[in-house]
Short mmCIF file of C-alpha atoms in Angstrom, two decimals:
data_model
loop_
_atom_site.label_atom_id
_atom_site.label_comp_id
_atom_site.label_asym_id
_atom_site.label_seq_id
_atom_site.Cartn_x
_atom_site.Cartn_y
_atom_site.Cartn_z
CA UNK A 1 52.77 -45.76 72.84
CA UNK A 2 55.45 -44.41 70.45
CA UNK A 3 54.31 -43.90 66.87
CA UNK A 4 57.22 -42.31 64.97
CA UNK A 5 58.48 -45.57 63.48
CA UNK A 6 55.18 -46.10 61.68
CA UNK A 7 54.73 -42.71 60.00
CA UNK A 8 56.82 -40.56 57.67
CA UNK A 9 57.85 -36.96 58.33
CA UNK A 10 55.11 -35.48 56.06
CA UNK A 11 52.54 -37.68 57.80
CA UNK A 12 53.83 -36.51 61.17
CA UNK A 13 53.52 -32.82 60.19
CA UNK A 14 49.99 -33.41 58.92
CA UNK A 15 49.18 -35.20 62.14
CA UNK A 16 50.45 -32.25 64.18
CA UNK A 17 48.43 -29.85 62.05
CA UNK A 18 45.36 -32.03 62.57
CA UNK A 19 45.89 -31.82 66.32
CA UNK A 20 46.06 -28.02 66.13
CA UNK A 21 42.79 -27.69 64.24
CA UNK A 22 40.89 -30.21 66.33
CA UNK A 23 42.27 -29.74 69.85
CA UNK A 24 42.32 -26.64 72.01
CA UNK A 25 46.03 -26.98 72.80
CA UNK A 26 48.96 -29.25 71.88
CA UNK A 27 51.31 -30.00 74.78
CA UNK A 28 54.87 -30.34 73.49
CA UNK A 29 56.09 -32.79 76.12
CA UNK A 30 53.11 -35.10 75.71
CA UNK A 31 53.40 -34.94 71.91
CA UNK A 32 57.12 -35.83 71.72
CA UNK A 33 56.55 -38.76 74.07
CA UNK A 34 53.53 -40.01 72.12
CA UNK A 35 55.36 -39.92 68.77
CA UNK A 36 58.81 -40.83 70.14
CA UNK A 37 60.53 -37.77 68.68
CA UNK A 38 62.87 -35.24 70.24
CA UNK A 39 62.13 -31.59 70.97
CA UNK A 40 64.18 -30.40 67.95
CA UNK A 41 62.08 -32.53 65.60
CA UNK A 42 58.90 -31.12 67.13
CA UNK A 43 60.25 -27.59 66.62
CA UNK A 44 61.07 -28.31 62.95
CA UNK A 45 57.58 -29.71 62.38
CA UNK A 46 56.05 -26.62 63.96
CA UNK A 47 58.18 -24.38 61.69
CA UNK A 48 56.81 -26.27 58.66
CA UNK A 49 53.25 -25.54 59.77
CA UNK A 50 54.01 -21.87 60.45
CA UNK A 51 55.61 -21.49 57.01
CA UNK A 52 52.62 -23.17 55.39
CA UNK A 53 50.16 -20.82 57.13
CA UNK A 54 52.26 -17.81 56.13
CA UNK A 55 52.45 -18.93 52.48
CA UNK A 56 48.68 -19.44 52.36
CA UNK A 57 48.13 -15.85 53.57
CA UNK A 58 45.61 -17.08 56.12
CA UNK A 59 44.42 -15.31 59.24
CA UNK A 60 45.58 -18.25 61.36
CA UNK A 61 48.85 -18.49 63.23
CA UNK A 62 50.38 -20.83 65.76
CA UNK A 63 50.62 -19.29 69.22
CA UNK A 64 52.36 -20.55 72.33
CA UNK A 65 51.18 -20.38 75.93
CA UNK A 66 53.79 -21.46 78.49
CA UNK A 67 51.12 -23.03 80.70
CA UNK A 68 48.81 -24.62 78.12
CA UNK A 69 50.89 -25.27 75.01
CA UNK A 70 50.47 -24.55 71.29
CA UNK A 71 47.21 -23.45 69.70
CA UNK A 72 45.94 -22.20 66.35
CA UNK A 73 44.49 -18.70 66.49
CA UNK A 74 42.03 -17.29 63.97
CA UNK A 75 40.54 -20.72 63.41
CA UNK A 76 37.18 -21.82 64.73
CA UNK A 77 36.70 -25.46 65.57
CA UNK A 78 32.93 -25.04 65.63
CA UNK A 79 31.51 -25.50 62.13
CA UNK A 80 28.25 -24.50 60.48
CA UNK A 81 26.00 -27.45 59.84
CA UNK A 82 24.57 -27.96 56.34
CA UNK A 83 21.19 -26.85 57.67
CA UNK A 84 22.72 -23.61 59.00
CA UNK A 85 24.35 -22.92 55.64
CA UNK A 86 21.15 -23.47 53.66
CA UNK A 87 19.22 -21.01 55.84
CA UNK A 88 22.06 -18.47 55.57
CA UNK A 89 22.19 -18.81 51.78
CA UNK A 90 18.42 -18.33 51.54
CA UNK A 91 18.71 -15.03 53.39
CA UNK A 92 21.66 -13.86 51.30
CA UNK A 93 19.95 -14.63 47.98
CA UNK A 94 16.61 -13.11 48.99
CA UNK A 95 18.26 -9.90 50.19
CA UNK A 96 19.21 -8.99 46.56
CA UNK A 97 21.91 -6.80 48.08
CA UNK A 98 24.82 -8.44 46.25
CA UNK A 99 26.02 -8.28 42.66
CA UNK A 100 25.60 -11.51 40.69
CA UNK A 101 29.35 -12.07 40.52
CA UNK A 102 29.89 -11.46 44.24
CA UNK A 103 26.93 -13.64 45.24
CA UNK A 104 28.17 -16.54 43.09
CA UNK A 105 31.55 -16.35 44.81
CA UNK A 106 30.00 -16.06 48.26
CA UNK A 107 27.64 -19.01 47.74
CA UNK A 108 30.45 -21.22 46.45
CA UNK A 109 32.68 -20.25 49.37
CA UNK A 110 29.96 -21.23 51.84
CA UNK A 111 29.17 -24.47 50.00
CA UNK A 112 32.86 -25.45 50.03
CA UNK A 113 32.80 -25.01 53.81
CA UNK A 114 30.09 -27.65 54.12
CA UNK A 115 30.71 -31.41 54.42
CA UNK A 116 31.95 -32.82 51.10
CA UNK A 117 29.08 -35.31 50.85
CA UNK A 118 26.51 -32.44 50.95
CA UNK A 119 28.15 -30.06 48.49
CA UNK A 120 26.61 -31.35 45.24
CA UNK A 121 23.14 -31.39 46.79
CA UNK A 122 23.57 -27.79 47.93
CA UNK A 123 24.72 -26.70 44.48
CA UNK A 124 21.66 -28.36 42.93
CA UNK A 125 19.35 -26.66 45.45
CA UNK A 126 20.57 -23.17 44.54
CA UNK A 127 21.50 -23.68 40.87
CA UNK A 128 18.29 -22.28 39.35
CA UNK A 129 17.94 -19.49 41.91
CA UNK A 130 21.42 -18.26 41.11
CA UNK A 131 20.76 -18.53 37.38
CA UNK A 132 17.70 -16.26 37.60
CA UNK A 133 18.97 -14.04 40.41
CA UNK A 134 18.19 -10.35 39.86
CA UNK A 135 20.25 -7.97 42.01
CA UNK A 136 19.34 -4.40 42.81
CA UNK A 137 20.28 -1.84 40.19
CA UNK A 138 23.43 0.26 40.56
CA UNK A 139 25.04 -1.74 43.35
CA UNK A 140 28.11 0.08 44.62
CA UNK A 141 31.12 -2.20 44.02
CA UNK A 142 32.83 -0.70 47.09
CA UNK A 143 29.78 -1.14 49.35
CA UNK A 144 31.23 -3.75 51.68
CA UNK A 145 34.55 -1.97 52.05
CA UNK A 146 32.59 1.18 52.94
CA UNK A 147 30.56 -0.74 55.53
CA UNK A 148 33.73 -2.06 57.13
CA UNK A 149 35.30 1.42 57.30
CA UNK A 150 32.13 2.82 58.87
CA UNK A 151 31.97 0.00 61.41
CA UNK A 152 35.53 0.78 62.51
CA UNK A 153 34.72 4.49 62.90
CA UNK A 154 31.65 3.61 64.98
CA UNK A 155 33.86 1.51 67.28
CA UNK A 156 36.08 4.57 67.70
CA UNK A 157 32.99 6.73 68.44
CA UNK A 158 34.01 9.05 65.64
CA UNK A 159 31.83 11.58 63.86
CA UNK A 160 31.98 11.56 60.06
CA UNK A 161 31.70 14.26 57.43
CA UNK A 162 30.22 12.89 54.22
CA UNK A 163 29.01 13.85 50.78
CA UNK A 164 25.64 12.18 50.32
CA UNK A 165 23.10 11.88 47.49
CA UNK A 166 19.52 12.21 48.71
CA UNK A 167 16.55 10.39 47.14
CA UNK A 168 15.78 13.49 45.02
CA UNK A 169 19.39 13.32 43.68
CA UNK A 170 20.41 16.45 45.60
CA UNK A 171 23.97 16.19 46.93
CA UNK A 172 24.65 17.44 50.45
CA UNK A 173 27.65 17.66 52.75
CA UNK A 174 26.87 16.91 56.37
CA UNK A 175 28.54 15.88 59.61
CA UNK A 176 26.78 13.18 61.61
CA UNK A 177 27.36 10.78 64.49
CA UNK A 178 26.92 7.19 63.21
CA UNK A 179 26.02 4.73 65.95
CA UNK A 180 25.10 1.55 64.06
CA UNK A 181 24.88 -0.18 60.68
CA UNK A 182 21.56 -1.82 59.81
CA UNK A 183 20.12 -3.83 56.91
CA UNK A 184 16.47 -3.30 55.95
CA UNK A 185 14.37 -3.81 52.82
CA UNK A 186 17.29 -4.58 50.45
CA UNK A 187 19.65 -1.81 51.64
CA UNK A 188 22.36 -1.18 54.22
CA UNK A 189 22.01 1.96 56.33
CA UNK A 190 23.88 3.86 58.96
CA UNK A 191 21.78 5.05 61.87
CA UNK A 192 23.10 8.43 62.94
CA UNK A 193 22.37 11.62 64.81
CA UNK A 194 22.85 15.19 63.62
CA UNK A 195 25.98 16.82 64.99
CA UNK A 196 24.27 19.04 67.55
CA UNK A 197 23.68 18.94 71.29
CA UNK A 198 20.13 17.53 71.20
CA UNK A 199 20.41 14.02 69.71
CA UNK A 200 16.63 13.69 69.76
CA UNK A 201 15.85 12.23 66.33
CA UNK A 202 17.86 9.49 64.66
CA UNK A 203 18.49 9.75 60.93
CA UNK A 204 19.04 6.87 58.51
CA UNK A 205 21.35 7.15 55.50
CA UNK A 206 21.62 4.56 52.76
CA UNK A 207 25.25 3.53 52.62
CA UNK A 208 25.21 3.04 48.85
CA UNK A 209 24.33 6.74 48.48
CA UNK A 210 27.40 7.91 50.40
CA UNK A 211 29.76 9.41 47.83
CA UNK A 212 32.72 9.73 50.20
CA UNK A 213 33.37 10.39 53.86
CA UNK A 214 36.10 11.11 56.36
CA UNK A 215 36.42 10.88 60.11
CA UNK A 216 35.82 14.02 62.14
CA UNK A 217 36.00 14.76 65.86
CA UNK A 218 35.36 12.09 68.46
CA UNK A 219 31.82 12.12 69.85
CA UNK A 220 31.72 13.04 73.53
CA UNK A 221 28.12 11.87 74.03
CA UNK A 222 29.16 8.27 74.69
CA UNK A 223 25.69 7.28 75.89
CA UNK A 224 24.56 7.32 72.24
CA UNK A 225 26.55 4.11 71.73
CA UNK A 226 24.93 2.14 74.55
CA UNK A 227 23.70 -1.14 73.09
CA UNK A 228 20.40 -1.06 74.96
CA UNK A 229 19.68 2.35 73.42
CA UNK A 230 20.66 1.23 69.91
CA UNK A 231 18.62 -1.99 70.09
CA UNK A 232 15.57 -0.06 71.30
CA UNK A 233 16.04 2.35 68.39
CA UNK A 234 16.29 -0.46 65.81
CA UNK A 235 13.10 -2.05 67.15
CA UNK A 236 11.23 1.18 66.33
CA UNK A 237 12.50 1.57 62.77
CA UNK A 238 10.20 0.46 59.94
CA UNK A 239 11.11 1.43 56.36
CA UNK A 240 14.05 3.39 57.85
CA UNK A 241 11.98 6.59 58.00
CA UNK A 242 12.68 7.72 61.57
CA UNK A 243 10.43 10.40 63.07
CA UNK A 244 9.38 11.42 66.56
CA UNK A 245 9.04 8.95 69.42
CA UNK A 246 5.40 8.06 70.03
CA UNK A 247 3.34 5.59 72.00
CA UNK A 248 0.37 4.61 69.84
CA UNK A 249 -2.66 2.36 70.23
CA UNK A 250 -4.59 0.86 67.35
CA UNK A 251 -7.15 -1.80 66.48
CA UNK A 252 -6.13 -4.60 64.16
CA UNK A 253 -8.30 -7.29 62.57
CA UNK A 254 -6.15 -8.53 59.70
CA UNK A 255 -5.03 -12.09 59.02
CA UNK A 256 -1.91 -12.18 61.18
CA UNK A 257 -1.74 -10.44 64.52
CA UNK A 258 1.64 -12.10 65.04
CA UNK A 259 3.02 -10.22 62.01
CA UNK A 260 2.08 -6.95 63.73
CA UNK A 261 3.78 -7.96 66.97
CA UNK A 262 6.88 -9.07 65.04
CA UNK A 263 7.05 -5.77 63.15
CA UNK A 264 6.88 -3.80 66.40
CA UNK A 265 9.00 -5.89 68.83
CA UNK A 266 8.11 -3.66 71.79
CA UNK A 267 4.34 -3.87 71.22
CA UNK A 268 1.70 -5.70 73.25
CA UNK A 269 -1.97 -6.62 72.98
CA UNK A 270 -3.77 -4.67 75.72
CA UNK A 271 -7.32 -5.78 74.96
CA UNK A 272 -9.95 -6.77 72.40
CA UNK A 273 -12.98 -5.08 70.86
CA UNK A 274 -14.90 -8.11 69.65
CA UNK A 275 -12.54 -9.88 67.28
CA UNK A 276 -10.36 -6.77 66.88
CA UNK A 277 -7.10 -6.75 68.85
CA UNK A 278 -6.11 -3.49 70.54
CA UNK A 279 -2.35 -3.05 70.33
CA UNK A 280 -0.04 -0.65 72.12
CA UNK A 281 3.37 0.09 70.56
CA UNK A 282 6.31 2.43 71.04
CA UNK A 283 7.28 3.73 67.60
CA UNK A 284 8.95 6.43 65.52
CA UNK A 285 6.18 8.39 63.79
CA UNK A 286 7.30 8.39 60.14
CA UNK A 287 8.52 4.78 60.20
CA UNK A 288 5.32 3.52 61.82
CA UNK A 289 3.07 5.53 59.52
CA UNK A 290 4.56 4.02 56.35
CA UNK A 291 4.01 0.50 57.58
CA UNK A 292 0.59 1.03 59.18
CA UNK A 293 -0.75 2.44 55.90
CA UNK A 294 0.25 -0.82 54.20
CA UNK A 295 -2.32 -2.71 56.31
CA UNK A 296 -5.20 -1.30 54.21
CA UNK A 297 -8.66 -1.43 55.80
CA UNK A 298 -7.68 -3.85 58.58
CA UNK A 299 -6.33 -1.28 61.02
CA UNK A 300 -7.53 1.84 62.86
CA UNK A 301 -5.36 4.24 64.87
CA UNK A 302 -6.90 5.11 68.25
CA UNK A 303 -4.32 7.39 69.83
CA UNK A 304 -2.69 9.84 70.06
CA UNK A 305 -5.24 12.09 68.37
CA UNK A 306 -2.65 14.06 66.37
CA UNK A 307 -1.28 10.85 64.84
CA UNK A 308 -4.80 9.60 64.11
CA UNK A 309 -5.58 12.88 62.28
CA UNK A 310 -2.31 12.67 60.35
CA UNK A 311 -3.23 9.17 59.17
CA UNK A 312 -6.74 10.34 58.18
CA UNK A 313 -5.33 13.26 56.18
CA UNK A 314 -2.89 11.00 54.35
CA UNK A 315 -5.63 8.48 53.50
CA UNK A 316 -7.86 11.29 52.19
CA UNK A 317 -5.01 12.50 49.99
CA UNK A 318 -4.55 8.96 48.70
CA UNK A 319 -8.29 8.75 47.97
CA UNK A 320 -8.11 12.01 45.99
CA UNK A 321 -5.68 10.29 43.62
CA UNK A 322 -8.52 7.99 42.51
CA UNK A 323 -11.22 10.61 41.95
#
């Protein structure tokens, strides 16, 4: 049934915009019949919407498909629920990876994307946490721009040459092959390989310690970028320490066996010695060692023998500190 006689031109434009953000496609012929307007009027209304989107400097634009009709690109019709947003905000705040100013802006942006009737409740939930939020020291103000530039170079499979400050404050210049960006224990890292022909041991670099970088040659070893390989690598990284690939077995009798299995996603319980679980895991030696030592007296390495001896030597050195 025709509707144009009952609505004004601004109302009609808003109605068309509402169709674009709620429907997959707007069919011109159906629309002009429904609102009893001609094709020229429809075209003028569509120009108004395009001008509005351009003036707002949004990432959305109206696109036309000859078979389907008009649609709004760069706009998702699927929204986060309030529950989704609360969980996301919890993770963002607890990461401590953002400056206070940036986090305040980010939280408010997310809250404003929630249903209006939930916004005040969400602000009250996070008010005190934001007031007493303590970020990490010396957060790089260009960190997120750097991450984005690195992500684009990874997509291009490009090597990078960078100036980097090590933990001991030594500055080095090195060329590496970055394959992924990862967040762990408060920091963002690139996972990379040395620029040689072996690619045996991954190296992690804290992105906030990168002074500057530039793209280098394209990496020819494209298999390094295979997602199955990268996911397997990430599952073996604890404390971003890297090391040699090992298959270890150990006994564990602490409070939470599940925490062990979560920390080593490719681990499995292969047996029990009384109430002690025997776990098998595929790990990177240095990463695993750092975390296994944190389990105090509730864990014993069984194999391989060299790794067991390395753990014993480290524990003896720790004990010497208390003599």
